[in-house]
Amino acid sequence: MTTPNLTANEIRKKFLDFFASKGHTIVPSDSVVPKDDPTVLFTTAGMQQFKLNFLGIDKGLKRAASSQKCLRTDDLDKIGKTAFHHTFFEMLGNFSFGDYFKKEAIAWAWEFLTREVKIPEEKLWVSVYKDDEEAYQIWLKDIKIPASRIVKLGDKSNFWPSDAKKNGPNGPCGPCSEIFYDYGVNPKCPNGDKCDPDCSCGRFSEVWNLVFTQFNRKDGGVLEPLPAKNIDTGMGLERLVAVVQDKKTNYETDLFEPVIQAIDTEISKNIELREKKIIADHIRAITFAITDGIIPSNKERGSVVKRLINDSANIALNSGAEEPRVYKLVPAVVDVMKAPYPELGDKAKDIMMHIKNGEEAFILVRKQRVPELKEQLSLEQTPEQRGELYFKYRDTFGLPVPVILDTAEAAGISTDQIQRDMVYFLANMEQQKEKSRAGSKMAGDVFADASLNLNVAKTQFLGYSDATAKGVVLKLFKDNQEAVKVSEGDHIKILLDRTPFYAEAGGQIGDTGVISSSGGTIRVTDTKKKSDIYIHSGTVEKGTIKSGDAVEAKIDAGRRLSIMRNHTATHLLQAALRKILGTHVQQQGSLVAEDRLRFDFTHPQAIVKNQISEIESIVNGWVRASDLVETTELPLEEAKKSGALAFFAEKYGQKVRVVSIGGYSKELCGGTHVKDTGQIERVKITGEGAVAQGIRRLEAKTAKDAEEFIRQQEEIAKSQKEALALKEAAVQAQKFQLADILDEVKQKVDKILDKNAPQIVTHFIKYDNVGVEALRNAADVVKQSIPSAAVVIGSGSGYVVATASEDLIKHNIKANDIIEQIKPMINGNGGGRPQMAQAGTKDPAKIEAAVQHARQWLEQKFANIKF
């Protein structure tokens, strides 16, 4: 049995005390803002503060343990939807810097889990790296875990960094061994009896990851044994507490329950549980971030905190709150976390002030920006433009996605249209996520194909010169399992000995097209490669195809041409950027697709408008010149000496491909390009912005996509100009109309002979577009000429205004009483003060009679008064 009575604070202390007893120095948590590490926005793992120790630069520690505050934003869309994902969390970790290794790390992990917090041994499973026989044998023979509960996984899941052998980065790396808690069979699991820790059905919760840093990765994926091997472990405190306290989700533990109870008390009990989880998660992250000096703002770290406040405040407002309430949750967070982090209590008032200010700002933003967004969405736009507009109001102004979607509906955008818009919104959001990864090649496995048996010769790529090629099927895979034959409807992967299909690399997306044999046809939807083996993914459209078949592979030539235009355009852009901004400009990443291109580069500040125009002009001058695009193969060192540029951490072999254009561009590049720049036709820069500190991004389109973008921009500008002209005309017309109205009233006043005696002045204006303000102005005209008067003025737009002078009020003739007489007649609403009152109705046809009735009522009142 576990020990469910253990609190989170006790579990954290047990962990640190346990490793202190094993000779570890207990190191306090670092800030969530990493010190002296500009590569990341936040501290995302326990090992970050020990980088110098892992690199062997700081030799002051041999063994360390900590409970590290971490903040991650990669999984924001999962918060509240899953049981275990969080923005803020604590990472328990023990570390060895050239001291103990696998045997001790595994033994101590098992001892802590099974003896210190008493998790039943039979509830624990482990995974090891597929080639790590040493770790496997330790678990099997020393710890004596049955082989049935040990799972071997590949480079993506059980090698750190994920897929580092193939994708890098260079530096320390090694296999992992993970420990999982088994919550019991999930009857809905699609894998049934074959469910294991690599399954995502929810049965298994990863508790602890033991990383054995034993290699140094070098160029080409070469792994050299490290002279000093290290241990880096990470265990999410929240997940461990859920397991020990026998809870199915982290939100049921004593780390979250008091906060969720505070939400019921301080905000509303009627909020959905998923949204309560979001607020509970976010308020923890907000509290710790502000404590560590991150103030809500529109920049970098501050913008993340601002977004979390906005999203939480939006949920509160939707539950019925009309004023800030989220800040009232801070005491609950402080109470839960003050034992390990007493500084929270010292800063609680400041934290609450910043959150309250953020909520007030968001309430104002929601009031101002929602109508503005609605107005912009009322203009005719493409799905891409609306998607970018959604992103702008999300990213720049902080409007939560539900608010944006509600506004789109209110603007008359249909559900189907919104779904199309969201494709572009999500694309922009994904680009935003890449900001913190700019300049890095690290990414997850793009195939999820670790299980594919790729034991074939390297693919011969013919796509530089040919759009069609004859080849032979070497292997077929259906559902990632090797197959001898595939048939119509099957989703497959196919390996050929030769191919014209370009595999995704260097920012250029993979080719699509058709692979056909005498017996069947495959529609290829993507192409990637692994170790120069090309993997074509697609669907069998008809017939059957077998391993060993002779096939014809044909790419979508039109799509490829568009991709080539965009790829060559990135080379022109880089050359123009270096010419205008300086040779410090270096590529930091790119995307080359069929409909657009994106180019990231080093530059310390925004590019001003005239520079963008100049860059675009230079590039289009080169396009019009139809300069030849020439490619040669050279030894790497010779290519570098020739002046060819090599950027973005690309890995190069001994022989490289050099792409030269005119006398202004020379780069190492394995991508496909047009034959001359004239084929690009036109380049239009569509966007410029920051990706990260010191890194900018240009976005552009070419050929027909550029022309279409320009046409759309012109249409938008024309529509906006027309809308502005109409608005100005309407304003001018209202001015003339008001002058006419005031003149009508003045003429009526001029006919009154005794302007010093108390008078009744009533008037009906027939215009159906006259607002209350105009009626007030008309009443003022009367008051300026007749000091003692009861005035009633109505309009065909459904409004009526009444005023009474102070002397008449003393005789019990009041403006609000006049309105009370009128309201029943017009089925309207209204009220006011004795001096002035107003009413309105949805039935404006009744206003004229109501004004006449008011006059009759006033005449009766006047008849009984001795002035």
Coordinates of C-alpha atoms in Angstrom, one line a residue, residues 531-755:
S531 CA 20.1 8.4 -42.6
D532 CA 19.7 9.2 -46.4
I533 CA 16.9 6.6 -46.7
Y534 CA 13.9 8.3 -48.2
I535 CA 10.5 7.4 -46.6
H536 CA 7.5 8.2 -48.8
S537 CA 4.2 8.3 -46.8
G538 CA 0.8 8.0 -48.5
T539 CA -2.3 6.0 -49.3
V540 CA -2.9 3.3 -51.8
E541 CA -5.5 4.8 -54.2
K542 CA -6.1 1.7 -56.2
G543 CA -4.9 -1.9 -56.7
T544 CA -2.0 -3.5 -54.9
I545 CA 1.7 -2.9 -54.7
K546 CA 4.2 -5.5 -53.5
S547 CA 7.8 -5.4 -52.3
G548 CA 10.1 -5.9 -55.3
D549 CA 7.7 -4.3 -57.8
A550 CA 9.0 -2.0 -60.5
V551 CA 7.4 1.4 -60.1
E552 CA 7.4 4.8 -61.7
A553 CA 7.7 7.7 -59.1
K554 CA 6.3 11.1 -60.3
I555 CA 6.3 14.2 -58.2
D556 CA 3.6 17.0 -58.3
A557 CA 5.7 19.2 -60.6
G558 CA 3.6 22.3 -60.2
R559 CA 3.9 22.1 -56.4
R560 CA 7.6 21.5 -56.7
L561 CA 8.1 24.5 -58.9
S562 CA 6.4 26.7 -56.3
I563 CA 8.6 25.3 -53.6
M564 CA 11.7 25.9 -55.7
R565 CA 10.7 29.5 -56.3
N566 CA 10.3 30.0 -52.6
H567 CA 13.6 28.3 -51.8
T568 CA 15.6 30.3 -54.3
A569 CA 13.9 33.4 -53.0
T570 CA 15.2 32.7 -49.5
H571 CA 18.7 32.9 -50.9
L572 CA 18.0 36.2 -52.6
L573 CA 16.5 37.5 -49.4
Q574 CA 19.5 36.6 -47.4
A575 CA 21.8 38.3 -49.9
A576 CA 19.7 41.4 -49.9
L577 CA 19.5 41.5 -46.1
R578 CA 23.3 41.2 -45.8
K579 CA 23.6 44.0 -48.4
I580 CA 21.2 46.4 -46.6
L581 CA 21.6 45.5 -42.9
G582 CA 25.2 44.2 -42.8
T583 CA 27.1 40.9 -43.0
H584 CA 26.2 40.1 -39.4
V585 CA 23.0 38.7 -40.8
Q586 CA 23.0 35.0 -40.5
Q587 CA 20.3 32.4 -41.2
Q588 CA 18.7 31.0 -38.1
G589 CA 16.0 28.8 -39.7
S590 CA 13.6 28.8 -42.5
L591 CA 10.4 27.3 -43.9
V592 CA 10.1 26.7 -47.6
A593 CA 6.6 25.6 -48.6
E594 CA 4.6 25.7 -51.8
D595 CA 2.6 28.9 -50.9
R596 CA 5.0 30.9 -48.7
L597 CA 8.5 31.2 -47.3
R598 CA 9.8 32.1 -43.9
F599 CA 13.4 33.2 -43.1
D600 CA 14.8 33.8 -39.6
F601 CA 18.0 35.6 -39.2
T602 CA 20.2 37.4 -36.7
H603 CA 19.6 41.2 -36.3
P604 CA 19.3 43.3 -33.2
Q605 CA 16.3 45.4 -34.1
A606 CA 13.2 45.7 -36.2
I607 CA 13.6 46.4 -39.9
V608 CA 12.1 49.8 -40.7
K609 CA 9.6 50.2 -43.5
N610 CA 11.9 51.8 -46.0
Q611 CA 14.5 49.1 -45.5
I612 CA 11.9 46.4 -46.2
S613 CA 10.9 48.3 -49.4
E614 CA 14.6 48.5 -50.4
I615 CA 15.2 44.8 -49.7
E616 CA 12.2 43.9 -51.7
S617 CA 13.2 46.2 -54.6
I618 CA 16.7 44.6 -54.7
V619 CA 15.3 41.1 -54.7
N620 CA 12.9 41.8 -57.5
G621 CA 15.6 43.5 -59.5
W622 CA 17.5 40.2 -59.3
V623 CA 14.4 38.3 -60.3
R624 CA 13.9 40.5 -63.4
A625 CA 17.6 40.0 -64.3
S626 CA 16.9 36.2 -64.7
D627 CA 20.3 35.3 -63.3
L628 CA 21.4 31.7 -63.6
V629 CA 21.2 29.5 -60.5
E630 CA 24.2 27.3 -60.7
T631 CA 25.1 24.2 -58.5
T632 CA 28.4 22.5 -58.0
E633 CA 29.8 19.9 -55.7
L634 CA 32.9 20.7 -53.8
P635 CA 34.9 19.4 -50.8
L636 CA 33.6 21.1 -47.7
E637 CA 36.8 23.1 -46.9
E638 CA 37.1 24.2 -50.5
A639 CA 33.5 25.3 -50.6
K640 CA 34.0 27.4 -47.4
K641 CA 37.1 28.9 -48.8
S642 CA 35.2 30.0 -51.9
G643 CA 33.0 32.1 -49.7
A644 CA 29.9 29.9 -49.6
L645 CA 27.7 30.6 -46.6
A646 CA 26.8 27.8 -44.2
F647 CA 24.2 28.5 -41.5
F648 CA 21.7 27.2 -39.1
A649 CA 23.7 24.3 -37.6
E650 CA 23.4 22.2 -40.7
K651 CA 25.4 19.0 -40.8
Y652 CA 27.6 18.7 -43.9
G653 CA 29.5 15.8 -45.3
Q654 CA 33.0 15.9 -46.9
K655 CA 31.4 16.8 -50.2
V656 CA 28.8 19.6 -50.3
R657 CA 26.5 21.2 -52.8
V658 CA 27.1 24.9 -53.5
V659 CA 24.3 27.0 -54.9
S660 CA 25.5 30.2 -56.6
I661 CA 23.4 33.0 -58.0
G662 CA 24.9 35.9 -60.0
G663 CA 27.8 37.4 -58.1
Y664 CA 25.8 38.1 -55.0
S665 CA 24.7 34.7 -53.4
K666 CA 26.7 31.6 -52.7
E667 CA 25.4 29.1 -50.1
L668 CA 25.8 25.4 -49.1
C669 CA 22.4 24.0 -49.8
G670 CA 20.9 20.6 -50.5
G671 CA 17.5 21.9 -51.5
T672 CA 15.9 22.2 -55.0
H673 CA 16.0 25.5 -56.9
V674 CA 14.8 27.1 -60.1
K675 CA 17.1 27.3 -63.1
D676 CA 17.1 31.1 -63.2
T677 CA 15.8 33.8 -60.9
G678 CA 13.3 34.9 -63.6
Q679 CA 11.2 31.8 -62.8
I680 CA 10.4 33.3 -59.4
E681 CA 8.4 36.0 -61.2
R682 CA 7.9 38.2 -58.2
V683 CA 8.7 38.4 -54.5
K684 CA 6.4 40.1 -52.0
I685 CA 7.5 40.5 -48.3
T686 CA 4.3 39.9 -46.3
G687 CA 5.6 40.2 -42.7
E688 CA 8.5 41.1 -40.5
G689 CA 8.8 40.6 -36.7
A690 CA 10.8 39.3 -33.8
V691 CA 11.2 35.6 -33.1
A692 CA 13.5 35.9 -30.1
Q693 CA 15.9 38.5 -28.7
G694 CA 18.3 39.3 -31.6
I695 CA 16.4 37.1 -34.1
R696 CA 14.0 38.5 -36.7
R697 CA 11.8 36.9 -39.2
L698 CA 10.7 37.8 -42.7
E699 CA 7.8 36.1 -44.4
A700 CA 7.2 36.4 -48.1
K701 CA 5.4 34.9 -51.1
T702 CA 6.4 34.5 -54.7
A703 CA 4.8 34.3 -58.2
K704 CA 1.0 34.0 -58.3
D705 CA 0.8 33.8 -54.5
A706 CA 2.6 37.2 -54.3
E707 CA 0.2 38.7 -56.9
E708 CA -2.8 37.3 -55.0
F709 CA -1.5 38.7 -51.7
I710 CA -1.0 42.2 -53.3
R711 CA -4.5 42.0 -54.8
Q712 CA -6.0 41.1 -51.5
Q713 CA -4.2 43.9 -49.8
E714 CA -5.4 46.4 -52.4
E715 CA -9.0 45.1 -51.9
I716 CA -8.7 45.5 -48.2
A717 CA -7.2 49.0 -48.6
K718 CA -10.0 49.9 -51.0
S719 CA -12.7 48.5 -48.7
Q720 CA -11.2 50.4 -45.7
K721 CA -11.0 53.6 -47.8
E722 CA -14.6 53.2 -48.9
A723 CA -15.7 52.5 -45.3
L724 CA -13.9 55.5 -44.0
A725 CA -15.4 57.7 -46.7
L726 CA -18.9 56.4 -45.8
K727 CA -18.2 57.1 -42.2
E728 CA -17.0 60.6 -42.9
A729 CA -20.1 61.2 -45.1
A730 CA -22.4 60.0 -42.4
V731 CA -20.7 62.2 -39.8
Q732 CA -21.1 65.2 -42.2
A733 CA -24.7 64.4 -42.9
Q734 CA -25.4 64.1 -39.2
K735 CA -23.9 67.6 -38.7
F736 CA -26.2 69.1 -41.4
Q737 CA -29.2 67.2 -40.0
L738 CA -28.5 68.5 -36.5
A739 CA -28.3 72.0 -37.8
D740 CA -31.7 71.5 -39.5
I741 CA -33.2 70.1 -36.2
L742 CA -31.9 73.0 -34.1
D743 CA -33.2 75.5 -36.7
E744 CA -36.7 73.9 -36.5
V745 CA -36.7 74.2 -32.7
K746 CA -35.3 77.8 -32.9
Q747 CA -38.2 78.8 -35.2
K748 CA -40.7 77.3 -32.8
V749 CA -39.1 79.3 -29.9
D750 CA -39.1 82.5 -31.9
K751 CA -42.9 82.3 -32.3
I752 CA -43.3 82.4 -28.5
L753 CA -44.1 86.1 -27.6
D754 CA -43.5 86.2 -23.9
K755 CA -40.2 84.4 -23.3

